[in-house]
Each structure stands twice: as structure tokens, then as C-alpha cells.
Short mmCIF file of N, CA and C in Angstrom, two decimals:
data_model
loop_
_atom_site.label_atom_id
_atom_site.label_comp_id
_atom_site.label_asym_id
_atom_site.label_seq_id
_atom_site.Cartn_x
_atom_site.Cartn_y
_atom_site.Cartn_z
N MET A 1 -18.64 37.07 24.81
CA MET A 1 -19.12 38.16 23.44
C MET A 1 -18.67 38.89 24.23
N ALA A 2 -19.17 40.13 24.47
CA ALA A 2 -19.01 40.97 25.39
C ALA A 2 -16.71 41.33 24.97
N ALA A 3 -16.56 40.93 24.87
CA ALA A 3 -14.95 40.71 24.59
C ALA A 3 -14.49 41.80 23.60
N ASP A 4 -15.56 41.91 21.95
CA ASP A 4 -15.48 42.33 20.98
C ASP A 4 -15.93 44.00 20.81
N TYR A 5 -16.23 43.90 22.06
CA TYR A 5 -16.85 45.58 22.11
C TYR A 5 -16.12 46.16 22.63
N ALA A 6 -16.42 47.55 22.50
CA ALA A 6 -15.47 48.67 23.34
C ALA A 6 -15.85 48.87 24.22
N GLU A 7 -14.86 49.69 24.83
CA GLU A 7 -14.91 49.82 26.71
C GLU A 7 -16.17 50.89 26.58
N ASP A 8 -17.03 50.84 25.47
CA ASP A 8 -17.69 52.44 25.60
C ASP A 8 -18.63 51.97 24.87
N ALA A 9 -18.97 50.82 24.11
CA ALA A 9 -19.54 50.35 22.97
C ALA A 9 -21.44 50.62 23.56
N VAL A 10 -22.14 50.73 22.70
CA VAL A 10 -23.61 50.89 22.97
C VAL A 10 -24.17 49.68 21.92
N LEU A 11 -24.48 48.92 23.35
CA LEU A 11 -25.82 47.84 22.51
C LEU A 11 -27.39 48.73 23.02
N ASP A 12 -27.98 48.65 21.20
CA ASP A 12 -29.85 49.32 21.25
C ASP A 12 -30.15 47.90 20.43
N ARG A 13 -30.92 46.81 21.68
CA ARG A 13 -31.69 45.86 21.02
C ARG A 13 -33.09 46.30 21.16
N ALA A 14 -33.39 47.18 20.61
CA ALA A 14 -34.89 47.47 19.99
C ALA A 14 -35.07 48.44 20.82
N GLY A 15 -34.91 49.07 21.00
CA GLY A 15 -35.34 50.34 22.11
C GLY A 15 -34.30 50.33 23.26
N GLU A 16 -33.85 49.54 23.97
CA GLU A 16 -33.43 48.56 25.12
C GLU A 16 -32.45 49.07 25.49
N LEU A 17 -31.24 49.88 25.63
CA LEU A 17 -30.14 49.84 25.22
C LEU A 17 -29.21 49.52 26.63
N HIS A 18 -28.19 49.27 26.05
CA HIS A 18 -26.77 49.02 27.08
C HIS A 18 -25.30 49.48 26.70
N ARG A 19 -25.19 50.72 27.75
CA ARG A 19 -24.24 51.47 27.29
C ARG A 19 -22.68 51.12 28.13
N GLY A 20 -22.05 50.75 27.46
CA GLY A 20 -20.82 50.00 27.81
C GLY A 20 -20.67 48.33 28.07
N ARG A 21 -18.84 48.23 28.24
CA ARG A 21 -19.14 47.15 28.12
C ARG A 21 -19.58 46.13 29.03
N THR A 22 -19.75 46.57 30.13
CA THR A 22 -19.96 45.85 32.06
C THR A 22 -21.95 45.99 31.41
N ALA A 23 -22.04 46.85 30.62
CA ALA A 23 -24.21 46.58 30.27
C ALA A 23 -23.75 45.56 29.69
N ILE A 24 -23.22 45.30 28.47
CA ILE A 24 -23.30 44.89 27.59
C ILE A 24 -23.45 43.29 27.69
N GLU A 25 -21.68 43.00 29.08
CA GLU A 25 -22.21 41.61 29.66
C GLU A 25 -23.12 41.30 30.49
N ALA A 26 -23.27 41.97 31.36
CA ALA A 26 -24.73 41.70 31.48
C ALA A 26 -25.71 40.96 30.91
N TYR A 27 -25.77 41.64 30.17
CA TYR A 27 -27.15 41.63 28.75
C TYR A 27 -26.53 40.63 28.35
N PHE A 28 -25.84 40.22 27.57
CA PHE A 28 -25.00 38.41 27.12
C PHE A 28 -24.96 37.27 28.15
N ALA A 29 -25.06 37.93 29.41
CA ALA A 29 -25.26 37.09 30.47
C ALA A 29 -26.90 36.51 30.80
N THR A 30 -27.98 37.12 29.73
CA THR A 30 -28.97 36.68 30.23
C THR A 30 -29.33 35.82 29.34
N VAL A 31 -28.72 35.89 28.27
CA VAL A 31 -29.33 35.41 27.12
C VAL A 31 -29.35 33.39 26.66
N PRO A 32 -27.97 33.19 27.80
CA PRO A 32 -28.64 31.47 27.72
C PRO A 32 -29.70 30.84 28.37
N ALA A 33 -30.22 31.23 28.34
CA ALA A 33 -31.82 31.09 29.30
C ALA A 33 -32.86 32.01 28.40
N ARG A 34 -32.37 32.43 27.97
CA ARG A 34 -33.82 32.67 27.68
C ARG A 34 -33.60 32.55 26.53
N LEU A 35 -32.40 31.84 25.98
CA LEU A 35 -32.82 30.96 24.76
C LEU A 35 -33.17 29.63 24.30
N GLY A 36 -33.00 28.87 26.23
CA GLY A 36 -32.95 27.92 26.11
C GLY A 36 -32.40 26.61 25.12
N ASP A 37 -33.60 26.30 24.17
CA ASP A 37 -32.39 25.20 23.33
C ASP A 37 -32.57 25.35 22.16
N ALA A 38 -33.31 26.72 21.87
CA ALA A 38 -33.04 27.06 20.46
C ALA A 38 -31.05 27.72 20.01
N GLN A 39 -31.25 27.38 18.46
CA GLN A 39 -30.34 27.98 18.41
C GLN A 39 -30.43 29.90 17.27
N VAL A 40 -29.17 30.33 17.75
CA VAL A 40 -28.93 31.55 16.38
C VAL A 40 -28.23 31.15 15.24
N VAL A 41 -29.27 30.66 14.35
CA VAL A 41 -28.84 30.92 12.52
C VAL A 41 -28.10 32.60 12.20
N PHE A 42 -27.27 32.70 11.27
CA PHE A 42 -27.68 33.27 10.33
C PHE A 42 -27.65 33.46 9.66
N ASP A 43 -28.29 34.37 8.58
CA ASP A 43 -28.88 33.89 7.38
C ASP A 43 -27.87 34.70 6.22
N ASP A 44 -27.50 35.99 6.58
CA ASP A 44 -27.15 36.86 5.80
C ASP A 44 -25.90 37.55 6.09
N LEU A 45 -25.02 38.46 5.60
CA LEU A 45 -24.39 39.51 5.77
C LEU A 45 -23.66 40.27 4.46
N THR A 46 -23.66 40.89 4.81
CA THR A 46 -22.63 42.34 4.46
C THR A 46 -21.90 44.28 5.19
N VAL A 47 -21.08 43.56 4.04
CA VAL A 47 -19.60 44.39 5.43
C VAL A 47 -20.09 45.83 4.50
N VAL A 48 -19.77 46.82 4.77
CA VAL A 48 -19.30 48.40 4.03
C VAL A 48 -18.86 49.05 4.75
N GLY A 49 -17.70 49.10 4.67
CA GLY A 49 -17.19 49.87 4.75
C GLY A 49 -17.04 49.94 6.52
N ASP A 50 -17.05 50.58 7.20
CA ASP A 50 -16.97 49.86 9.12
C ASP A 50 -17.92 49.04 9.66
N THR A 51 -19.32 49.02 8.63
CA THR A 51 -19.94 49.08 9.36
C THR A 51 -20.83 46.90 8.54
N ALA A 52 -21.04 46.32 9.91
CA ALA A 52 -21.55 44.71 9.35
C ALA A 52 -23.05 44.63 9.61
N THR A 53 -23.78 44.52 8.64
CA THR A 53 -25.21 44.01 8.40
C THR A 53 -25.21 42.22 8.15
N PHE A 54 -26.16 41.84 9.28
CA PHE A 54 -26.37 40.42 9.86
C PHE A 54 -28.42 40.12 9.68
N ALA A 55 -28.36 39.64 8.82
CA ALA A 55 -29.48 39.07 9.24
C ALA A 55 -29.57 37.15 10.02
N TRP A 56 -30.73 37.06 10.69
CA TRP A 56 -30.53 36.05 11.77
C TRP A 56 -31.89 36.00 12.28
N HIS A 57 -31.79 34.08 12.26
CA HIS A 57 -33.07 33.65 12.56
C HIS A 57 -33.24 32.06 14.37
N LEU A 58 -33.83 32.21 14.67
CA LEU A 58 -33.72 31.55 15.81
C LEU A 58 -34.43 30.25 15.16
N GLU A 59 -33.75 28.72 15.43
CA GLU A 59 -34.45 27.70 14.99
C GLU A 59 -34.03 27.08 16.79
N GLY A 60 -35.76 26.03 15.88
CA GLY A 60 -35.93 26.04 17.94
C GLY A 60 -36.78 26.57 18.76
N ALA A 61 -36.67 27.52 18.02
CA ALA A 61 -38.56 28.69 19.92
C ALA A 61 -39.44 28.41 18.46
N PRO A 62 -40.00 28.75 19.43
CA PRO A 62 -41.26 28.94 19.79
C PRO A 62 -41.45 30.10 19.64
N GLY A 63 -42.57 30.15 18.53
CA GLY A 63 -42.53 31.26 17.03
C GLY A 63 -41.64 31.26 15.94
N ALA A 64 -41.41 32.86 15.38
CA ALA A 64 -40.41 33.16 14.61
C ALA A 64 -39.98 34.14 15.56
N VAL A 65 -38.49 34.27 15.63
CA VAL A 65 -38.00 35.01 16.06
C VAL A 65 -36.37 35.06 14.75
N SER A 66 -36.80 36.85 14.27
CA SER A 66 -35.48 36.55 13.14
C SER A 66 -35.13 38.13 13.87
N GLY A 67 -34.52 39.22 12.89
CA GLY A 67 -34.34 40.53 13.02
C GLY A 67 -32.21 40.36 11.82
N THR A 68 -32.26 41.72 11.99
CA THR A 68 -31.30 42.22 11.83
C THR A 68 -30.74 42.90 12.96
N ASP A 69 -29.55 43.04 12.64
CA ASP A 69 -28.23 43.76 13.30
C ASP A 69 -27.20 44.33 12.73
N GLU A 70 -27.16 45.76 13.01
CA GLU A 70 -26.02 46.98 12.12
C GLU A 70 -25.41 46.94 13.49
N CYS A 71 -23.69 46.72 13.30
CA CYS A 71 -22.82 46.81 13.80
C CYS A 71 -21.42 47.63 12.97
N VAL A 72 -21.63 48.79 13.79
CA VAL A 72 -19.77 49.94 13.81
C VAL A 72 -18.98 48.88 14.24
N ILE A 73 -17.57 48.92 13.77
CA ILE A 73 -16.24 47.97 13.62
C ILE A 73 -15.56 49.22 13.96
N GLU A 74 -14.40 49.37 14.61
CA GLU A 74 -13.52 50.17 14.67
C GLU A 74 -12.87 50.14 15.81
N ASP A 75 -10.94 50.11 15.05
CA ASP A 75 -9.91 49.22 15.29
C ASP A 75 -9.84 47.28 15.92
N GLY A 76 -11.17 46.91 15.04
CA GLY A 76 -11.00 46.33 15.21
C GLY A 76 -12.88 45.80 16.87
N MET A 77 -13.01 46.62 17.10
CA MET A 77 -13.71 46.20 18.88
C MET A 77 -14.99 46.67 17.28
N ILE A 78 -16.77 46.13 18.76
CA ILE A 78 -17.96 46.65 18.17
C ILE A 78 -18.39 47.61 18.82
N VAL A 79 -18.58 49.09 18.61
CA VAL A 79 -18.84 50.03 19.32
C VAL A 79 -20.16 50.38 19.20
N SER A 80 -21.06 50.44 18.24
CA SER A 80 -22.14 50.26 17.90
C SER A 80 -23.25 49.22 17.46
N GLN A 81 -23.89 48.61 18.15
CA GLN A 81 -24.75 47.91 17.47
C GLN A 81 -25.58 47.97 18.20
N VAL A 82 -27.31 47.66 16.72
CA VAL A 82 -28.45 48.09 16.72
C VAL A 82 -29.26 47.08 15.89
N VAL A 83 -29.42 46.36 16.81
CA VAL A 83 -30.39 45.24 16.51
C VAL A 83 -32.43 45.33 16.15
N HIS A 84 -32.30 45.15 15.48
CA HIS A 84 -34.29 45.12 14.50
C HIS A 84 -34.82 43.72 14.16
N LEU A 85 -35.36 44.63 15.57
CA LEU A 85 -36.62 42.41 15.54
C LEU A 85 -37.82 42.60 14.45
N ASP A 86 -38.10 41.70 14.08
CA ASP A 86 -38.73 41.66 12.84
C ASP A 86 -39.63 41.12 13.54
N ALA A 87 -39.95 40.48 14.82
CA ALA A 87 -41.55 40.34 15.23
C ALA A 87 -41.37 40.48 16.78
N SER A 88 -41.60 39.42 17.93
CA SER A 88 -41.36 38.51 18.67
C SER A 88 -40.29 39.06 19.10
N ASP A 89 -39.48 39.22 20.13
CA ASP A 89 -37.71 38.77 20.66
C ASP A 89 -38.32 37.50 22.19
N PHE A 90 -36.99 37.18 21.81
CA PHE A 90 -36.70 35.45 22.86
C PHE A 90 -36.31 35.71 24.33
#
């Protein structure tokens, strides 16, 4: 997934900043173990100009885990992503 991010992109996951593609790759490497058997389901997508906003939730996770992400895209690459969690993280 990190290949979709610009080299100098920033991923802000509920206040935890990952700066640059290398840091974003390191974050994504932790996701499969944390997800376990849960699956990410995308609920809604809105695109306005260079900003894509999508809601999501996890199915099969203990507790209710959901959120909304906002991505800014330039030249086909994500340059900024902010993750807003509705409650707990996974």
C-alpha cells in the first residue's frame, strides 16, 4: 500500500505521525498482525477536487472499530492522509 504515497507524504493516524514513504511502509507492515482475522470494509467514498474522503469499519474485530480517512492526492500519489477514528483503534 505504501507505493501509493509520495516520497514525502505524511500519514496522520489519530495524531500519530508517519512522515515519508519509509515510515509509512513501516506502519503498514504492522497492520496485518494487528488486524488478525478482521477485514476492512469501505462504506462511503467522496472525491472533491484533489481530496478523497472515505468511511470504513472493521468486520470480525473485537469491539466496534471504524473511522473516516481524508487523503490529498497530487500527481496520482497520496501526499497527505488523516485518519479520524470513531472510537478505539485496532
